[in-house]
PDB file of C-alpha atoms in Angstrom:
ATOM      1  CA  MET A  22      14.188  -1.056  -8.859  1.00  0.00           C
ATOM      2  CA  ILE A  23      12.682  -2.033  -5.846  1.00  0.00           C
ATOM      3  CA  VAL A  24      10.397  -5.090  -5.994  1.00  0.00           C
ATOM      4  CA  VAL A  25       7.381  -4.632  -4.085  1.00  0.00           C
ATOM      5  CA  VAL A  26       4.039  -6.456  -3.380  1.00  0.00           C
ATOM      6  CA  SER A  27       1.050  -4.661  -2.413  1.00  0.00           C
ATOM      7  CA  ASP A  28      -2.194  -5.678  -0.234  1.00  0.00           C
ATOM      8  CA  ALA A  29      -5.480  -4.038  -1.160  1.00  0.00           C
ATOM      9  CA  SER A  30      -5.439  -1.111   1.371  1.00  0.00           C
ATOM     10  CA  PRO A  31      -2.376   0.915   0.401  1.00  0.00           C
ATOM     11  CA  ILE A  32      -3.646   0.937  -3.316  1.00  0.00           C
ATOM     12  CA  ASN A  33      -7.439   1.696  -2.364  1.00  0.00           C
ATOM     13  CA  ILE A  34      -6.339   4.637  -0.124  1.00  0.00           C
ATOM     14  CA  LEU A  35      -3.846   5.917  -2.614  1.00  0.00           C
ATOM     15  CA  ILE A  36      -6.538   6.173  -5.412  1.00  0.00           C
ATOM     16  CA  ARG A  37      -8.929   7.783  -3.047  1.00  0.00           C
ATOM     17  CA  ILE A  38      -6.560  10.478  -2.098  1.00  0.00           C
ATOM     18  CA  ASP A  39      -5.452  10.947  -5.727  1.00  0.00           C
ATOM     19  CA  ARG A  40      -1.870   9.764  -5.114  1.00  0.00           C
ATOM     20  CA  VAL A  41      -1.735   6.446  -6.726  1.00  0.00           C
ATOM     21  CA  ASN A  42       0.649   7.870  -9.166  1.00  0.00           C
ATOM     22  CA  LEU A  43       3.161   7.577  -6.373  1.00  0.00           C
ATOM     23  CA  LEU A  44       3.524   3.850  -6.838  1.00  0.00           C
ATOM     24  CA  PRO A  45       4.917   3.785 -10.218  1.00  0.00           C
ATOM     25  CA  SER A  46       7.077   6.826  -9.386  1.00  0.00           C
ATOM     26  CA  LEU A  47       8.620   5.019  -6.352  1.00  0.00           C
ATOM     27  CA  PHE A  48       8.674   1.624  -7.288  1.00  0.00           C
ATOM     28  CA  GLY A  49       8.258   1.269 -11.136  1.00  0.00           C
ATOM     29  CA  LYS A  50       6.127  -1.788 -10.837  1.00  0.00           C
ATOM     30  CA  VAL A  51       3.804  -3.196  -8.013  1.00  0.00           C
ATOM     31  CA  TYR A  52       2.986  -6.825  -7.836  1.00  0.00           C
ATOM     32  CA  VAL A  53      -0.396  -7.885  -6.602  1.00  0.00           C
ATOM     33  CA  PRO A  54      -2.210 -11.332  -6.283  1.00  0.00           C
ATOM     34  CA  ALA A  55      -5.250 -11.848  -7.924  1.00  0.00           C
ATOM     35  CA  SER A  56      -7.177 -12.002  -4.765  1.00  0.00           C
ATOM     36  CA  VAL A  57      -6.140  -8.473  -4.164  1.00  0.00           C
ATOM     37  CA  VAL A  58      -7.385  -7.337  -7.478  1.00  0.00           C
ATOM     38  CA  GLU A  59     -10.894  -9.140  -6.605  1.00  0.00           C
ATOM     39  CA  GLU A  60     -10.942  -7.075  -3.277  1.00  0.00           C
ATOM     40  CA  LEU A  61     -10.272  -3.787  -5.083  1.00  0.00           C
ATOM     41  CA  THR A  62     -12.864  -4.377  -7.683  1.00  0.00           C
ATOM     42  CA  ALA A  63     -15.589  -5.819  -5.420  1.00  0.00           C
ATOM     43  CA  CYS A  64     -19.116  -4.079  -5.472  1.00  0.00           C
ATOM     44  CA  GLY A  65     -18.472  -2.237  -2.180  1.00  0.00           C
ATOM     45  CA  THR A  66     -15.284  -0.791  -3.298  1.00  0.00           C
ATOM     46  CA  PRO A  67     -15.469   2.974  -4.210  1.00  0.00           C
ATOM     47  CA  PRO A  68     -15.958   3.377  -7.911  1.00  0.00           C
ATOM     48  CA  ALA A  69     -12.665   5.341  -8.619  1.00  0.00           C
ATOM     49  CA  VAL A  70     -10.729   2.373  -7.162  1.00  0.00           C
ATOM     50  CA  ARG A  71     -12.685  -0.309  -9.090  1.00  0.00           C
ATOM     51  CA  ASP A  72     -12.359   1.807 -12.369  1.00  0.00           C
ATOM     52  CA  LEU A  73      -8.662   2.140 -12.044  1.00  0.00           C
ATOM     53  CA  VAL A  74      -7.884  -1.300 -11.083  1.00  0.00           C
ATOM     54  CA  GLN A  75     -10.101  -2.619 -14.031  1.00  0.00           C
ATOM     55  CA  THR A  76      -7.991  -0.839 -16.450  1.00  0.00           C
ATOM     56  CA  PHE A  77      -4.876  -2.595 -15.344  1.00  0.00           C
ATOM     57  CA  PRO A  78      -2.311   0.163 -15.460  1.00  0.00           C
ATOM     58  CA  SER A  79       0.972  -0.997 -16.954  1.00  0.00           C
ATOM     59  CA  TRP A  80       2.698  -0.611 -13.591  1.00  0.00           C
ATOM     60  CA  LEU A  81       0.228  -3.136 -11.807  1.00  0.00           C
ATOM     61  CA  LEU A  82       1.324  -6.771 -12.290  1.00  0.00           C
ATOM     62  CA  VAL A  83      -0.999  -9.493 -11.368  1.00  0.00           C
ATOM     63  CA  GLN A  84       0.588 -12.629 -10.111  1.00  0.00           C
ATOM     64  CA  THR A  85      -0.886 -15.375  -8.147  1.00  0.00           C
ATOM     65  CA  PRO A  86       1.405 -17.043  -5.680  1.00  0.00           C
ATOM     66  CA  ALA A  87       1.949 -20.759  -5.943  1.00  0.00           C
ATOM     67  CA  LEU A  88       0.567 -21.441  -2.440  1.00  0.00           C
ATOM     68  CA  ALA A  89      -2.632 -19.105  -2.653  1.00  0.00           C
ATOM     69  CA  ALA A  90      -5.132 -19.038  -0.017  1.00  0.00           C
ATOM     70  CA  PRO A  91      -8.095 -21.275  -0.783  1.00  0.00           C
ATOM     71  CA  ALA A  92     -10.957 -19.319  -2.478  1.00  0.00           C
ATOM     72  CA  THR A  93     -13.256 -20.400   0.509  1.00  0.00           C
ATOM     73  CA  GLN A  94     -10.962 -18.406   2.904  1.00  0.00           C
ATOM     74  CA  ALA A  95     -12.685 -14.992   2.300  1.00  0.00           C
ATOM     75  CA  ARG A  96     -11.540 -13.323   5.375  1.00  0.00           C
ATOM     76  CA  HIS A  97      -7.950 -11.862   4.986  1.00  0.00           C
ATOM     77  CA  ARG A  98      -7.307 -13.955   1.780  1.00  0.00           C
ATOM     78  CA  GLY A  99      -5.861 -11.019   0.112  1.00  0.00           C
ATOM     79  CA  GLU A 100      -3.330 -10.128   2.952  1.00  0.00           C
ATOM     80  CA  PHE A 101      -2.323 -14.077   3.078  1.00  0.00           C
ATOM     81  CA  ASP A 102      -1.773 -13.996  -0.725  1.00  0.00           C
ATOM     82  CA  ALA A 103       0.135 -10.811  -0.706  1.00  0.00           C
ATOM     83  CA  ILE A 104       2.420 -12.246   1.917  1.00  0.00           C
ATOM     84  CA  GLN A 105       2.864 -15.348   0.202  1.00  0.00           C
ATOM     85  CA  LEU A 106       3.506 -13.796  -3.169  1.00  0.00           C
ATOM     86  CA  ALA A 107       6.186 -11.400  -1.465  1.00  0.00           C
ATOM     87  CA  LEU A 108       7.863 -14.450  -0.058  1.00  0.00           C
ATOM     88  CA  GLU A 109       8.017 -16.470  -3.328  1.00  0.00           C
ATOM     89  CA  ILE A 110       9.373 -13.623  -5.662  1.00  0.00           C
ATOM     90  CA  GLY A 111      11.708 -12.198  -3.019  1.00  0.00           C
ATOM     91  CA  ALA A 112      10.033  -8.924  -2.732  1.00  0.00           C
ATOM     92  CA  ASP A 113      12.042  -6.167  -1.059  1.00  0.00           C
ATOM     93  CA  ALA A 114       8.979  -4.866   0.711  1.00  0.00           C
ATOM     94  CA  LEU A 115       5.179  -5.598   1.233  1.00  0.00           C
ATOM     95  CA  LEU A 116       2.951  -2.653   1.135  1.00  0.00           C
ATOM     96  CA  ILE A 117       0.428  -3.220   3.834  1.00  0.00           C
ATOM     97  CA  ASP A 118      -1.550  -1.415   6.469  1.00  0.00           C
ATOM     98  CA  GLU A 119      -3.443  -3.994   8.529  1.00  0.00           C
ATOM     99  CA  VAL A 120      -1.566  -4.656  11.920  1.00  0.00           C
ATOM    100  CA  ARG A 121      -2.112  -8.423  11.931  1.00  0.00           C
ATOM    101  CA  GLY A 122      -0.851  -8.742   8.437  1.00  0.00           C
ATOM    102  CA  ARG A 123       2.273  -6.569   9.212  1.00  0.00           C
ATOM    103  CA  ARG A 124       2.887  -8.732  12.112  1.00  0.00           C
ATOM    104  CA  LEU A 125       2.687 -12.015  10.148  1.00  0.00           C
ATOM    105  CA  ALA A 126       4.800 -10.607   7.404  1.00  0.00           C
ATOM    106  CA  LYS A 127       7.513  -9.502   9.858  1.00  0.00           C
ATOM    107  CA  GLN A 128       7.320 -12.841  11.463  1.00  0.00           C
ATOM    108  CA  ARG A 129       8.331 -14.432   7.908  1.00  0.00           C
ATOM    109  CA  GLY A 130      11.153 -12.031   7.475  1.00  0.00           C
ATOM    110  CA  LEU A 131       9.477  -9.567   5.177  1.00  0.00           C
ATOM    111  CA  SER A 132      10.046  -5.693   5.183  1.00  0.00           C
ATOM    112  CA  THR A 133       6.841  -3.926   5.368  1.00  0.00           C
ATOM    113  CA  LEU A 134       5.687  -0.466   4.448  1.00  0.00           C
ATOM    114  CA  GLY A 135       2.136   1.195   5.325  1.00  0.00           C
ATOM    115  CA  THR A 136       0.578   3.973   3.432  1.00  0.00           C
ATOM    116  CA  VAL A 137       1.586   6.650   5.832  1.00  0.00           C
ATOM    117  CA  GLY A 138       5.322   5.434   5.523  1.00  0.00           C
ATOM    118  CA  LEU A 139       4.963   5.355   1.779  1.00  0.00           C
ATOM    119  CA  LEU A 140       3.719   9.057   1.649  1.00  0.00           C
ATOM    120  CA  GLU A 141       6.437  10.058   4.081  1.00  0.00           C
ATOM    121  CA  ARG A 142       9.007   8.357   1.655  1.00  0.00           C
ATOM    122  CA  ALA A 143       7.356  10.238  -1.355  1.00  0.00           C
ATOM    123  CA  ALA A 144       7.725  13.336   0.526  1.00  0.00           C
ATOM    124  CA  ASP A 145      11.258  12.809   1.411  1.00  0.00           C
ATOM    125  CA  THR A 146      12.089  12.127  -2.342  1.00  0.00           C
ATOM    126  CA  GLY A 147      10.085  15.495  -3.377  1.00  0.00           C
ATOM    127  CA  LEU A 148       7.142  13.710  -5.003  1.00  0.00           C
ATOM    128  CA  ILE A 149       4.907  15.274  -2.369  1.00  0.00           C
ATOM    129  CA  ASP A 150       5.243  18.976  -1.635  1.00  0.00           C
ATOM    130  CA  ASP A 151       2.846  19.262   1.566  1.00  0.00           C
ATOM    131  CA  LEU A 152       2.822  16.121   3.582  1.00  0.00           C
ATOM    132  CA  ALA A 153       0.510  17.698   6.243  1.00  0.00           C
ATOM    133  CA  ALA A 154      -2.149  18.436   3.296  1.00  0.00           C
ATOM    134  CA  VAL A 155      -1.944  14.891   2.243  1.00  0.00           C
ATOM    135  CA  HIS A 156      -2.405  13.663   5.788  1.00  0.00           C
ATOM    136  CA  ASP A 157      -5.507  15.876   5.881  1.00  0.00           C
ATOM    137  CA  ARG A 158      -6.766  13.892   2.905  1.00  0.00           C
ATOM    138  CA  LEU A 159      -6.334  10.878   4.765  1.00  0.00           C
ATOM    139  CA  ARG A 160      -8.546  12.125   7.496  1.00  0.00           C
ATOM    140  CA  ALA A 161     -11.095  13.411   5.100  1.00  0.00           C
ATOM    141  CA  ILE A 162     -11.656   9.912   3.640  1.00  0.00           C
ATOM    142  CA  GLY A 163     -11.846   8.276   6.960  1.00  0.00           C
ATOM    143  CA  PHE A 164      -8.572   6.445   6.890  1.00  0.00           C
ATOM    144  CA  HIS A 165      -8.235   4.804  10.186  1.00  0.00           C
ATOM    145  CA  VAL A 166      -4.854   5.856  11.424  1.00  0.00           C
ATOM    146  CA  ALA A 167      -3.673   6.937  14.866  1.00  0.00           C
ATOM    147  CA  GLU A 168      -3.043  10.594  15.051  1.00  0.00           C
ATOM    148  CA  ALA A 169       0.279   9.942  16.782  1.00  0.00           C
ATOM    149  CA  LEU A 170       1.306   7.991  13.838  1.00  0.00           C
ATOM    150  CA  LEU A 171       0.692  10.948  11.254  1.00  0.00           C
ATOM    151  CA  ALA A 172       2.190  13.508  13.628  1.00  0.00           C
ATOM    152  CA  ASN A 173       5.328  11.243  14.055  1.00  0.00           C
ATOM    153  CA  SER A 174       5.452  10.935  10.284  1.00  0.00           C
ATOM    154  CA  LEU A 175       5.195  14.653   9.532  1.00  0.00           C
ATOM    155  CA  ALA A 176       7.861  15.397  12.333  1.00  0.00           C
ATOM    156  CA  ALA A 177      10.444  12.985  11.030  1.00  0.00           C
ATOM    157  CA  HIS A 178       9.967  14.214   7.484  1.00  0.00           C
ATOM    158  CA  LEU A 179      10.486  17.832   8.468  1.00  0.00           C
ATOM    159  CA  ALA A 180      13.336  17.070  10.512  1.00  0.00           C
ATOM    160  CA  ARG A 181      14.907  15.302   7.631  1.00  0.00           C
ATOM    161  CA  LYS A 182      14.110  18.141   5.449  1.00  0.00           C
ATOM    162  CA  LEU A 183      15.811  20.653   7.787  1.00  0.00           C
ATOM    163  CA  LEU A 184      18.802  18.399   7.963  1.00  0.00           C
ATOM    164  CA  ASP A 185      19.011  18.199   4.140  1.00  0.00           C
ATOM    165  CA  GLY A 186      18.388  21.894   3.192  1.00  0.00           C
TER     166      GLY A 186
END
């Protein structure tokens, strides 16, 4: 099984579009640092996200990196800890959406996968029947993503589907 660490954004978005089941289906287990759990259970987080994360599903493993960001570092703390945890446990991939965090992770030699790429991978493996409809859900919840990224993802998926079928 692939070892993955996640930042808050992919989990938050997948819960909000009712596709969080893709995480255990694709990866089995997902590691998150405690600071990411704090972000996902904070007061301003949508109730569905808080509720699911507080139940600690069996596929969600909380582990604090040895070199965690100081608690006083509120901004980007979850990103920093997720990157650090991925490095420490030798993760195969880091699930992260933020451009700054992705850039930093790649500079440190980590493979990254964002929510759109994760959804594309799920569609490629048959876990999603209609990727365009899922992209519409992303738009409906106000997920900030470039239309070109969604269009390219859908086109790449459909091209692979044609080649395979």
